[in-house]
Coordinates of C-alpha atoms and ligand atoms in Angstrom, one line a residue:
Chain A
M1 CA 13.0 -55.6 -58.2
S2 CA 15.3 -56.3 -61.1
D3 CA 13.3 -53.9 -63.2
S4 CA 13.8 -50.9 -60.9
R5 CA 17.5 -51.9 -60.6
S6 CA 18.0 -51.8 -64.3
C7 CA 16.1 -48.4 -64.6
R8 CA 18.1 -46.9 -61.8
D9 CA 21.3 -47.5 -63.6
F10 CA 20.4 -44.9 -66.2
V11 CA 19.9 -42.2 -63.7
A12 CA 22.7 -39.6 -63.5
P13 CA 24.4 -39.9 -60.1
H14 CA 23.8 -36.2 -59.1
I15 CA 20.0 -36.7 -59.7
A16 CA 19.9 -40.1 -58.0
V17 CA 21.2 -38.6 -54.8
L18 CA 18.6 -35.8 -54.7
P19 CA 16.1 -36.4 -51.9
K20 CA 12.4 -36.5 -52.6
S21 CA 10.7 -33.5 -51.1
G22 CA 10.2 -34.0 -47.4
I23 CA 6.6 -33.1 -47.9
R24 CA 6.0 -36.1 -50.1
Y25 CA 5.9 -38.6 -47.3
F26 CA 3.5 -36.6 -45.3
F27 CA 1.3 -36.0 -48.4
D28 CA 1.0 -39.8 -48.9
L29 CA 0.0 -40.2 -45.3
V30 CA -2.6 -37.5 -45.4
N31 CA -4.1 -39.0 -48.5
T32 CA -4.9 -42.3 -46.7
M33 CA -7.2 -40.4 -44.2
S34 CA -10.6 -38.8 -44.5
G35 CA -12.1 -35.9 -42.6
V36 CA -8.8 -34.1 -42.5
I37 CA -8.6 -30.3 -42.1
S38 CA -5.4 -29.4 -43.9
L39 CA -3.3 -26.4 -42.9
G40 CA -0.7 -27.8 -45.2
I41 CA -1.7 -26.2 -48.4
G42 CA 0.6 -23.6 -49.9
E43 CA -1.8 -22.1 -52.4
P44 CA -4.8 -19.8 -52.1
D45 CA -8.2 -21.3 -51.3
F46 CA -9.8 -18.6 -53.4
V47 CA -10.7 -19.5 -57.0
S48 CA -9.0 -17.2 -59.6
P49 CA -10.9 -13.9 -60.0
W50 CA -13.7 -14.2 -62.4
S51 CA -12.5 -11.4 -64.7
V52 CA -9.3 -13.4 -65.2
C53 CA -11.2 -16.6 -66.1
E54 CA -13.5 -14.7 -68.4
G55 CA -10.6 -12.9 -70.1
T56 CA -8.8 -16.2 -70.6
V57 CA -11.9 -17.7 -72.2
Y58 CA -12.2 -14.7 -74.4
S59 CA -8.7 -15.2 -75.7
L60 CA -9.7 -18.7 -76.8
E61 CA -12.8 -17.4 -78.5
R62 CA -10.7 -15.1 -80.5
G63 CA -8.5 -17.9 -81.5
R64 CA -5.4 -16.8 -79.7
T65 CA -4.0 -20.3 -79.5
H66 CA -0.6 -20.0 -81.1
Y67 CA 2.9 -19.7 -79.8
T68 CA 3.9 -16.3 -78.5
S69 CA 7.3 -14.7 -78.7
N70 CA 9.9 -16.7 -76.6
L71 CA 9.9 -13.8 -74.1
G72 CA 6.1 -13.9 -73.8
L73 CA 3.4 -11.6 -75.2
L74 CA 4.8 -8.1 -75.5
S75 CA 1.5 -6.6 -74.2
L76 CA 1.8 -8.8 -71.1
R77 CA 5.5 -7.8 -70.6
K78 CA 4.6 -4.2 -70.9
A79 CA 1.9 -4.6 -68.3
I80 CA 4.3 -6.5 -66.0
C81 CA 7.0 -3.8 -66.4
D82 CA 4.5 -1.0 -65.6
Y83 CA 3.3 -3.0 -62.6
V84 CA 6.8 -3.6 -61.2
A85 CA 7.8 0.1 -61.8
E86 CA 4.6 1.3 -60.1
E87 CA 4.6 -1.0 -57.1
F88 CA 8.3 -1.8 -56.5
G89 CA 10.0 1.3 -57.9
V90 CA 12.3 -0.4 -60.5
R91 CA 11.8 0.1 -64.2
Y92 CA 12.6 -2.7 -66.6
A93 CA 12.4 -2.6 -70.4
P94 CA 9.6 -4.9 -71.7
E95 CA 11.6 -5.5 -74.9
N96 CA 14.6 -7.2 -73.4
E97 CA 14.6 -7.1 -69.6
C98 CA 11.5 -9.2 -68.9
L99 CA 10.8 -12.8 -69.5
V100 CA 7.5 -14.6 -69.0
T101 CA 7.9 -18.1 -67.6
V102 CA 6.0 -21.1 -66.4
G103 CA 5.5 -20.0 -62.9
V104 CA 8.2 -18.6 -60.6
S105 CA 9.3 -22.3 -60.5
E106 CA 10.6 -22.1 -64.1
A107 CA 12.0 -18.6 -63.6
F108 CA 13.9 -19.8 -60.6
D109 CA 15.3 -22.8 -62.5
L110 CA 16.4 -20.6 -65.3
A111 CA 18.0 -18.1 -63.0
I112 CA 20.0 -20.8 -61.2
R113 CA 21.0 -22.4 -64.5
A114 CA 22.0 -19.1 -66.0
I115 CA 24.4 -18.1 -63.3
T116 CA 25.8 -21.3 -61.8
S117 CA 29.0 -23.0 -62.9
P118 CA 29.9 -26.3 -61.3
G119 CA 31.2 -25.7 -57.7
D120 CA 29.7 -22.3 -57.4
E121 CA 28.2 -21.6 -54.0
I122 CA 24.7 -20.2 -53.7
I123 CA 23.6 -18.8 -50.3
Y124 CA 20.0 -19.0 -49.2
H125 CA 18.2 -18.5 -46.0
E126 CA 16.6 -21.5 -44.1
P127 CA 13.9 -22.6 -43.4
C128 CA 12.9 -22.0 -47.0
Y129 CA 11.0 -23.1 -50.0
V130 CA 11.7 -26.8 -50.8
S131 CA 13.1 -26.3 -54.3
Y132 CA 16.1 -24.0 -53.6
A133 CA 18.7 -26.5 -52.4
T134 CA 17.8 -29.2 -55.0
E135 CA 17.7 -26.7 -57.9
I136 CA 21.2 -25.6 -57.0
R137 CA 22.4 -29.1 -56.9
M138 CA 20.8 -29.9 -60.2
S139 CA 23.1 -27.2 -61.7
H140 CA 26.1 -28.7 -60.0
G141 CA 26.2 -25.8 -57.6
V142 CA 26.8 -26.0 -53.8
P143 CA 23.9 -25.0 -51.7
V144 CA 24.9 -22.9 -48.6
P145 CA 22.1 -22.4 -46.2
V146 CA 22.1 -19.7 -43.6
C147 CA 19.8 -20.2 -40.6
T148 CA 17.2 -17.7 -39.6
Y149 CA 15.8 -17.6 -36.1
E150 CA 12.6 -17.0 -34.3
K151 CA 14.4 -14.4 -32.1
N152 CA 15.1 -12.4 -35.2
L153 CA 11.5 -12.9 -36.5
F154 CA 13.1 -15.3 -39.1
A155 CA 14.6 -12.4 -41.0
L156 CA 18.0 -13.0 -42.5
D157 CA 20.7 -11.5 -40.3
P158 CA 23.1 -9.6 -42.5
A159 CA 26.0 -10.6 -40.2
D160 CA 25.2 -14.3 -40.5
L161 CA 25.0 -13.8 -44.3
E162 CA 28.4 -12.2 -44.5
K163 CA 30.0 -15.0 -42.5
A164 CA 28.8 -17.5 -45.2
V165 CA 30.4 -15.7 -48.1
T166 CA 33.5 -17.3 -49.6
P167 CA 35.5 -16.7 -52.7
R168 CA 33.3 -19.3 -54.4
T169 CA 30.0 -17.5 -53.6
R170 CA 28.1 -16.6 -56.7
A171 CA 24.7 -15.5 -55.5
I172 CA 22.3 -15.0 -52.7
I173 CA 18.6 -16.1 -52.8
L174 CA 16.1 -13.9 -50.9
N175 CA 12.5 -14.8 -50.4
F176 CA 10.7 -12.3 -48.2
P177 CA 7.8 -12.5 -47.4
C178 CA 9.1 -16.0 -46.8
N179 CA 7.6 -19.5 -47.3
P180 CA 7.4 -21.2 -44.7
T181 CA 7.9 -18.6 -42.0
G182 CA 5.9 -15.5 -43.2
A183 CA 8.9 -13.4 -42.3
V184 CA 9.7 -10.1 -43.9
L185 CA 12.8 -7.9 -44.0
T186 CA 13.0 -4.4 -42.5
D187 CA 14.3 -1.7 -44.9
E188 CA 17.5 -1.6 -42.8
Q189 CA 18.1 -5.3 -43.1
M190 CA 17.6 -5.2 -46.8
R191 CA 20.0 -2.3 -47.2
D192 CA 22.7 -4.2 -45.2
I193 CA 22.2 -7.3 -47.3
A194 CA 22.4 -5.2 -50.5
K195 CA 25.7 -3.7 -49.2
I196 CA 27.1 -7.2 -48.8
A197 CA 26.0 -8.2 -52.3
V198 CA 27.8 -5.2 -53.7
K199 CA 30.9 -5.6 -51.5
Y200 CA 31.5 -9.2 -52.6
D201 CA 30.1 -8.7 -56.1
L202 CA 27.3 -11.3 -55.8
A203 CA 24.2 -11.8 -57.8
V204 CA 20.9 -11.8 -56.0
I205 CA 17.9 -13.9 -56.9
A206 CA 14.9 -12.2 -55.3
D207 CA 11.8 -14.4 -55.1
H208 CA 8.9 -12.0 -54.7
I209 CA 6.1 -14.5 -55.1
Y210 CA 4.5 -13.4 -51.8
S211 CA 5.2 -9.7 -52.0
E212 CA 1.6 -8.5 -52.2
L213 CA 0.6 -10.6 -49.2
H214 CA 2.0 -8.4 -46.5
Y215 CA 0.2 -7.0 -43.5
D216 CA 2.4 -4.1 -42.3
D217 CA 1.1 -0.8 -43.7
R218 CA 3.9 0.0 -46.0
P219 CA 4.5 -0.2 -49.7
M220 CA 6.1 -3.3 -51.2
H221 CA 9.9 -3.1 -51.5
T222 CA 12.6 -4.9 -53.4
V223 CA 16.3 -5.2 -53.0
A224 CA 16.6 -4.4 -56.8
A225 CA 15.7 -0.8 -56.1
L226 CA 18.7 -0.2 -53.8
P227 CA 21.9 1.5 -55.0
G228 CA 24.2 -0.8 -57.0
M229 CA 21.5 -3.6 -57.0
R230 CA 19.6 -3.3 -60.3
E231 CA 22.5 -4.7 -62.3
R232 CA 23.0 -7.7 -60.1
T233 CA 19.4 -8.6 -59.1
I234 CA 17.1 -11.2 -60.8
F235 CA 13.6 -10.1 -59.8
L236 CA 11.2 -13.1 -59.8
H237 CA 7.5 -12.8 -59.5
G238 CA 4.3 -14.3 -60.7
F239 CA 0.6 -14.6 -60.4
S240 CA 0.1 -17.8 -58.4
K241 CA -0.3 -16.3 -54.9
A242 CA -1.5 -12.7 -55.0
F243 CA -4.0 -13.3 -57.8
A244 CA -4.9 -16.9 -56.7
M245 CA -3.8 -18.2 -60.1
T246 CA -1.6 -21.2 -59.2
G247 CA -3.1 -23.4 -62.0
F248 CA -2.3 -20.8 -64.7
R249 CA 1.4 -21.4 -64.1
I250 CA 2.6 -17.9 -65.1
G251 CA 5.6 -16.2 -63.6
Y252 CA 8.2 -13.8 -64.8
A253 CA 11.8 -12.7 -64.4
C254 CA 13.0 -9.1 -64.7
G255 CA 16.7 -8.2 -64.6
P256 CA 19.6 -6.6 -66.6
N257 CA 19.5 -7.6 -70.2
S258 CA 22.6 -9.8 -70.1
I259 CA 21.1 -12.1 -67.5
V260 CA 17.6 -12.1 -69.0
D261 CA 19.1 -12.9 -72.3
A262 CA 21.0 -15.9 -70.9
M263 CA 17.8 -17.1 -69.2
M264 CA 15.9 -16.6 -72.4
K265 CA 18.3 -18.9 -74.2
I266 CA 17.5 -21.8 -71.8
H267 CA 13.8 -21.0 -71.8
Q268 CA 13.8 -20.9 -75.6
Y269 CA 15.2 -24.4 -76.0
A270 CA 13.5 -26.0 -73.1
M271 CA 10.1 -24.4 -73.1
L272 CA 9.7 -22.3 -76.2
C273 CA 7.2 -20.1 -74.5
A274 CA 4.9 -20.0 -71.6
P275 CA 1.3 -21.2 -72.3
T276 CA -0.4 -18.6 -74.5
T277 CA -3.9 -19.0 -72.9
A278 CA -2.5 -18.5 -69.5
Q279 CA -0.5 -15.5 -70.6
Y280 CA -3.8 -13.8 -71.6
G281 CA -5.2 -14.6 -68.2
A282 CA -2.2 -13.0 -66.6
E283 CA -2.6 -9.9 -68.7
E284 CA -6.2 -9.6 -67.6
A285 CA -5.2 -10.0 -64.0
L286 CA -3.0 -6.9 -64.1
K287 CA -5.7 -5.0 -66.0
S288 CA -8.7 -5.8 -63.8
A289 CA -8.1 -8.1 -60.8
R290 CA -6.3 -5.8 -58.4
P291 CA -9.4 -5.1 -56.4
D292 CA -9.9 -8.9 -56.0
M293 CA -6.3 -9.2 -54.9
Q294 CA -6.8 -6.4 -52.2
R295 CA -10.0 -8.1 -51.0
M296 CA -8.1 -11.4 -50.6
V297 CA -5.2 -9.7 -48.8
A298 CA -7.6 -8.2 -46.3
E299 CA -9.2 -11.6 -45.7
Y300 CA -5.8 -13.2 -45.2
K301 CA -4.9 -10.6 -42.6
G302 CA -8.1 -11.3 -40.6
R303 CA -7.3 -15.0 -40.6
R304 CA -3.7 -14.4 -39.6
N305 CA -4.8 -12.5 -36.6
V306 CA -7.1 -15.3 -35.5
I307 CA -4.5 -18.1 -36.0
V308 CA -1.7 -16.2 -34.3
S309 CA -3.7 -15.3 -31.2
R310 CA -5.1 -18.9 -31.0
F311 CA -1.7 -20.4 -31.0
N312 CA -0.4 -18.1 -28.4
E313 CA -3.4 -18.6 -26.2
M314 CA -2.9 -22.4 -26.3
G315 CA 0.7 -22.0 -25.3
L316 CA 2.6 -22.6 -28.5
S317 CA 4.7 -19.5 -29.1
C318 CA 4.0 -18.2 -32.5
F319 CA 5.5 -15.0 -33.8
N320 CA 3.2 -12.7 -35.7
P321 CA 4.4 -13.0 -39.3
Q322 CA 4.0 -9.9 -41.5
G323 CA 3.6 -11.7 -44.8
A324 CA 2.6 -14.6 -47.0
F325 CA -0.1 -16.9 -45.7
Y326 CA 1.9 -19.0 -43.2
V327 CA 2.5 -19.1 -39.5
F328 CA 5.4 -21.0 -38.0
P329 CA 4.6 -21.9 -34.4
N330 CA 7.3 -23.3 -32.1
V331 CA 6.4 -26.8 -30.9
T332 CA 9.4 -27.5 -28.8
S333 CA 7.5 -27.0 -25.6
T334 CA 5.6 -30.2 -26.3
G335 CA 8.8 -32.2 -26.2
L336 CA 8.0 -33.6 -29.7
S337 CA 10.1 -33.3 -32.8
S338 CA 8.3 -31.4 -35.7
Q339 CA 7.8 -34.7 -37.5
D340 CA 6.3 -36.5 -34.4
F341 CA 4.1 -33.5 -33.6
A342 CA 2.7 -33.4 -37.2
V343 CA 2.2 -37.2 -37.4
K344 CA 0.6 -37.4 -34.0
L345 CA -1.6 -34.4 -34.6
L346 CA -2.8 -35.9 -37.9
Q347 CA -3.5 -39.3 -36.5
S348 CA -5.3 -38.2 -33.3
K349 CA -7.0 -35.0 -34.5
R350 CA -7.0 -35.2 -38.3
V351 CA -5.4 -31.8 -38.7
A352 CA -2.5 -31.6 -41.2
V353 CA 0.4 -29.3 -40.7
V354 CA 3.8 -29.5 -42.3
P355 CA 6.8 -30.4 -40.2
G356 CA 9.3 -27.5 -40.1
N357 CA 12.2 -29.7 -41.0
A358 CA 10.7 -30.2 -44.5
F359 CA 12.0 -26.7 -45.1
G360 CA 15.5 -27.3 -44.0
A361 CA 17.2 -28.6 -40.8
C362 CA 16.8 -25.3 -38.9
G363 CA 13.0 -25.6 -39.3
E364 CA 13.2 -28.4 -36.7
G365 CA 11.1 -27.5 -33.7
Y366 CA 8.4 -25.7 -35.8
V367 CA 5.5 -26.6 -38.0
R368 CA 4.1 -24.7 -40.9
C369 CA 0.4 -23.9 -40.9
S370 CA -1.1 -22.3 -43.9
Y371 CA -4.1 -20.0 -43.4
A372 CA -5.1 -20.1 -47.0
T373 CA -8.2 -21.9 -45.9
S374 CA -11.6 -20.8 -44.6
L375 CA -11.9 -19.1 -41.2
E376 CA -14.4 -21.8 -40.2
D377 CA -11.8 -24.5 -40.9
I378 CA -9.1 -22.5 -39.2
R379 CA -11.2 -22.2 -36.0
T380 CA -12.1 -25.9 -36.0
A381 CA -8.4 -26.8 -36.6
M382 CA -7.3 -24.6 -33.7
D383 CA -9.9 -26.2 -31.4
R384 CA -8.6 -29.6 -32.3
I385 CA -4.9 -28.6 -31.8
A386 CA -5.8 -27.1 -28.4
E387 CA -7.4 -30.5 -27.4
F388 CA -4.3 -32.3 -28.7
L389 CA -2.1 -30.2 -26.5
D390 CA -4.3 -30.8 -23.5
E391 CA -4.1 -34.6 -24.1
L392 CA -0.3 -34.4 -24.5
K393 CA -0.1 -32.7 -21.1
T394 CA -2.3 -35.3 -19.3
E395 CA -0.4 -38.1 -21.1
K396 CA 2.9 -36.6 -19.6
A397 CA 1.5 -36.0 -16.1
Chain B
M1 CA -11.5 2.6 -35.4
K2 CA -9.5 2.8 -38.6
F3 CA -11.3 3.1 -41.9
E4 CA -10.1 -0.3 -43.1
D5 CA -11.3 -2.0 -40.0
R6 CA -14.7 -0.4 -40.3
K7 CA -14.8 -1.6 -43.9
Y8 CA -13.7 -5.1 -42.8
I9 CA -16.5 -5.3 -40.3
L10 CA -19.1 -4.1 -42.8
N11 CA -17.9 -6.6 -45.5
A12 CA -17.9 -9.4 -43.0
L13 CA -21.5 -8.6 -41.9
V14 CA -22.7 -8.2 -45.5
K15 CA -21.4 -11.7 -46.1
N16 CA -22.6 -13.2 -42.9
A17 CA -24.8 -11.2 -40.6
K18 CA -24.4 -13.7 -37.8
T19 CA -20.6 -12.9 -37.5
T20 CA -20.2 -12.0 -33.8
A21 CA -18.4 -9.0 -32.4
A22 CA -16.1 -11.5 -30.7
D23 CA -15.2 -13.2 -34.0
L24 CA -14.5 -9.9 -35.6
A25 CA -12.4 -8.7 -32.7
E26 CA -10.2 -11.8 -33.1
Q27 CA -9.8 -11.1 -36.8
L28 CA -9.0 -7.5 -36.3
G29 CA -6.8 -7.8 -33.2
A30 CA -9.2 -5.4 -31.4
S31 CA -11.3 -5.8 -28.3
E32 CA -14.9 -7.1 -28.5
Q33 CA -16.2 -3.9 -27.0
E34 CA -14.5 -1.8 -29.7
V35 CA -16.1 -3.9 -32.4
A36 CA -19.5 -3.9 -30.7
A37 CA -19.3 -0.1 -30.4
E38 CA -18.4 0.2 -34.1
I39 CA -21.3 -2.0 -35.1
A40 CA -23.6 0.0 -32.9
D41 CA -22.4 3.2 -34.6
L42 CA -23.0 1.7 -38.1
E43 CA -26.5 0.9 -37.0
K44 CA -27.1 4.3 -35.4
Q45 CA -25.9 6.0 -38.6
N46 CA -28.4 4.0 -40.6
I47 CA -25.6 2.4 -42.6
I48 CA -26.6 -1.0 -41.4
R49 CA -30.4 -1.1 -41.8
G50 CA -31.1 -4.7 -40.8
Y51 CA -30.0 -8.3 -40.8
H52 CA -31.8 -10.8 -42.9
A53 CA -31.8 -14.5 -43.6
L54 CA -31.1 -15.3 -47.2
V55 CA -33.7 -18.0 -48.1
N56 CA -33.7 -20.3 -51.0
E57 CA -37.4 -20.8 -51.5
D58 CA -36.8 -23.7 -53.9
N59 CA -36.0 -25.8 -50.9
L60 CA -39.2 -24.8 -49.0
H61 CA -42.2 -27.0 -48.8
E62 CA -44.6 -24.2 -49.9
K63 CA -43.0 -22.1 -52.6
P64 CA -44.0 -18.5 -52.8
V65 CA -44.2 -16.8 -56.1
K66 CA -42.2 -13.8 -57.0
A67 CA -42.6 -11.3 -59.8
I68 CA -40.8 -8.2 -61.0
I69 CA -43.3 -5.6 -62.1
E70 CA -42.5 -2.6 -64.3
V71 CA -44.7 0.3 -63.6
R72 CA -45.1 3.5 -65.5
V73 CA -46.6 6.3 -63.4
R74 CA -47.6 9.9 -63.8
P75 CA -45.2 12.0 -61.7
E76 CA -46.9 14.7 -59.5
R77 CA -46.2 18.3 -59.8
E78 CA -44.8 18.4 -56.3
G79 CA -43.0 15.4 -55.0
G80 CA -42.4 13.7 -58.3
F81 CA -42.4 9.9 -57.8
D82 CA -41.9 9.8 -54.0
R83 CA -45.5 10.0 -52.9
I84 CA -46.8 7.2 -55.1
A85 CA -43.7 5.2 -54.3
R86 CA -44.3 5.5 -50.6
R87 CA -47.9 4.5 -51.1
L88 CA -46.9 1.4 -53.1
S89 CA -44.3 0.5 -50.5
N90 CA -47.0 0.1 -47.9
F91 CA -48.4 -3.0 -49.5
P92 CA -46.9 -6.0 -47.7
Q93 CA -46.8 -7.9 -51.0
V94 CA -44.2 -5.4 -52.3
T95 CA -40.8 -6.6 -51.0
A96 CA -38.6 -4.2 -53.0
L97 CA -39.3 -1.0 -54.9
Y98 CA -36.9 1.1 -57.0
L99 CA -37.1 4.2 -59.1
M100 CA -35.6 3.4 -62.5
S101 CA -34.1 5.2 -65.5
G102 CA -35.2 4.0 -68.9
G103 CA -38.5 2.7 -70.3
Y104 CA -40.5 2.7 -67.1
D105 CA -40.4 4.4 -63.8
L106 CA -40.8 2.1 -60.8
M107 CA -39.7 -1.5 -60.5
L108 CA -41.5 -3.6 -57.9
E109 CA -40.6 -6.9 -56.5
V110 CA -43.8 -8.6 -55.4
R111 CA -44.3 -11.8 -53.5
G112 CA -47.4 -13.9 -53.1
A113 CA -48.5 -17.4 -52.0
D114 CA -49.3 -18.3 -55.6
L115 CA -49.8 -17.0 -59.1
N116 CA -53.4 -15.9 -58.3
E117 CA -52.4 -13.8 -55.4
V118 CA -49.8 -11.9 -57.4
A119 CA -52.2 -11.5 -60.3
S120 CA -55.0 -10.2 -58.2
F121 CA -52.6 -7.7 -56.5
V122 CA -51.7 -6.3 -59.8
S123 CA -55.2 -6.1 -61.3
S124 CA -57.2 -5.1 -58.2
K125 CA -54.7 -3.0 -56.3
L126 CA -51.7 -1.8 -58.3
A127 CA -53.4 -1.0 -61.7
T128 CA -56.3 0.8 -60.1
I129 CA -54.2 3.3 -58.2
D130 CA -54.5 6.8 -59.5
G131 CA -51.4 7.8 -61.3
V132 CA -50.4 4.3 -62.4
L133 CA -50.4 4.4 -66.2
S134 CA -49.3 0.8 -67.1
T135 CA -47.8 -2.3 -65.6
G136 CA -45.8 -5.2 -67.0
T137 CA -45.5 -8.3 -64.8
H138 CA -42.6 -10.8 -65.1
F139 CA -42.8 -13.9 -63.0
L140 CA -39.5 -15.3 -61.6
L141 CA -38.9 -18.8 -62.8
K142 CA -35.6 -19.7 -61.1
K143 CA -33.2 -18.0 -58.8
Y144 CA -29.5 -18.5 -59.5
K145 CA -27.9 -15.8 -57.4
E146 CA -29.1 -13.4 -54.8
S147 CA -27.4 -10.8 -52.6
G148 CA -24.1 -11.9 -54.0
V149 CA -24.6 -15.5 -53.1
M150 CA -24.6 -18.2 -55.8
L151 CA -27.6 -20.4 -54.9
L152 CA -26.7 -23.4 -57.1
E153 CA -23.0 -23.4 -56.3
E154 CA -21.7 -26.4 -54.4
E155 CA -18.7 -25.8 -52.2
H156 CA -15.8 -27.9 -53.3
D157 CA -12.1 -27.7 -52.7
E158 CA -10.2 -29.8 -55.2
R159 CA -6.8 -28.6 -54.0
L160 CA -4.1 -31.2 -53.1
K161 CA -4.0 -31.8 -49.4
I162 CA -0.4 -30.8 -49.0
V163 CA 1.4 -28.3 -51.2
P164 CA 4.9 -27.0 -50.6
Ligands
PLP401 C1 8.7 -19.2 -52.2 C2 8.1 -19.8 -53.4 N1 8.7 -19.6 -54.6 C3 8.1 -20.1 -55.7 C4 7.0 -20.9 -55.7 C5 6.5 -21.4 -57.0 O1 5.5 -20.6 -57.5 P1 4.9 -20.7 -59.0 O2 3.5 -21.2 -58.8 O3 4.9 -19.3 -59.5 O4 5.7 -21.7 -59.8 C6 6.4 -21.1 -54.5 C7 5.1 -21.9 -54.4 O5 4.7 -22.4 -53.4 C8 6.9 -20.5 -53.3 O6 6.4 -20.7 -52.1

């Protein structure tokens, strides 16, 4: 007792008040149980493509075990800039507009730290990835969530966004396809959001980590490609999701030189450079693993179709998300809160889902289910959830 | 049906021939009848030629013996290698037969109950056939991968149970 008291005294107040991730409690609970099918895993079930693993090992055999440039391997940055130009239609200079980071996680952290002064407001859409609000607070910024709704397919409504803008607003965070909803933006919504960013002179942090995982037959798009946007957008992307390389921990940031330079300064002092071995793996991914990625995307799409139709059949309304590997069914018809639904389901049927409120208050009434797991497990989990709903109904009657 | 959907069906069946039309229909957001019709069409066009169980003989009580045999043959003036290849295919011991580029002409995969059976197939049948110039027999010792399936791999998922 006295020990933890004396430790706690050293902790800075703005860190002490940060909540632990809402997922944490649930994680601990799941870990006490066996035989659980987890739909709570936000990372691919596929192992990294073999060509990537092999290329990584080859870099070690050649003795490529030293620091790289602070920005990352130039050859990797060139490959990244070509990829972004080809797939997203925005050209960045590998020499000074692209920074290789430790996952999008670090890139996001750098972006927030580079642009936020104490008291600056940063707008983001909710429900959203668990790090956004806390990252902003760690930089003494003010997180400003804007709710998204099932009736809008969880897209960010430009009108709602504009209402949240104040003279202190510094930036907008966009994450589409979205974790946890799987939502995407239409071209028109993206255009309207871009206009707001230009009108109020705001920066945009675009988290593209799920971009390749989209199931509407159209090319990938980014807000950075729209008029007036390149100079104010920090384009964040990485290898974790599309290439199934979460453990490699490689991401990147592209943007105008002034911002990338500022992010580079922080990265240089805090990180020196991203892990060299993993950078070689990432380079190999862009060179040879795109067919693997396409195969995985096709498989995710099949699983999404199964999980969405099963949820709707069993009477939990579930909109058909066009991206990422999450569905976000509405559980309000059960009369349970997200948290109670998830805990009861886990305890009675051993299926783990993540309560929607872990992703912000307006995720209440929903649960996040990841379909980055085998079809067989998805089907078993859906059978168990259907049983659970039946039992709830008889309980109530 | 769209080209990608057809490809999806084919990939799924190559991976698991027991995947049902109903399962595939759910994955594609199509009707079961549509998928069944597509599979029937793939069969009719001889694109799908059969459905087989992938057997790991190591786990069987009686273990058959397999050999790869390299065969050099004299091609015929008319018909080249086809006639002799067809003739060899008729032997039930021959489970696969390919025409090869390189140092020999035909590659046979041969199966027998034991070493003797394969050896006697080679010496009394294969080597005596008119047109067969030489054979080289390689017995299979251990199977690691077949038809894209790793036979030694154990399934494991070391991911954390909940990840944001
Ligand atoms: C929206 C979002 N951004 C960023 C990340 C972090 O990705 P990385 O592995 O590149 O750090 C995740 C991971 O779950 C995510 O869902």
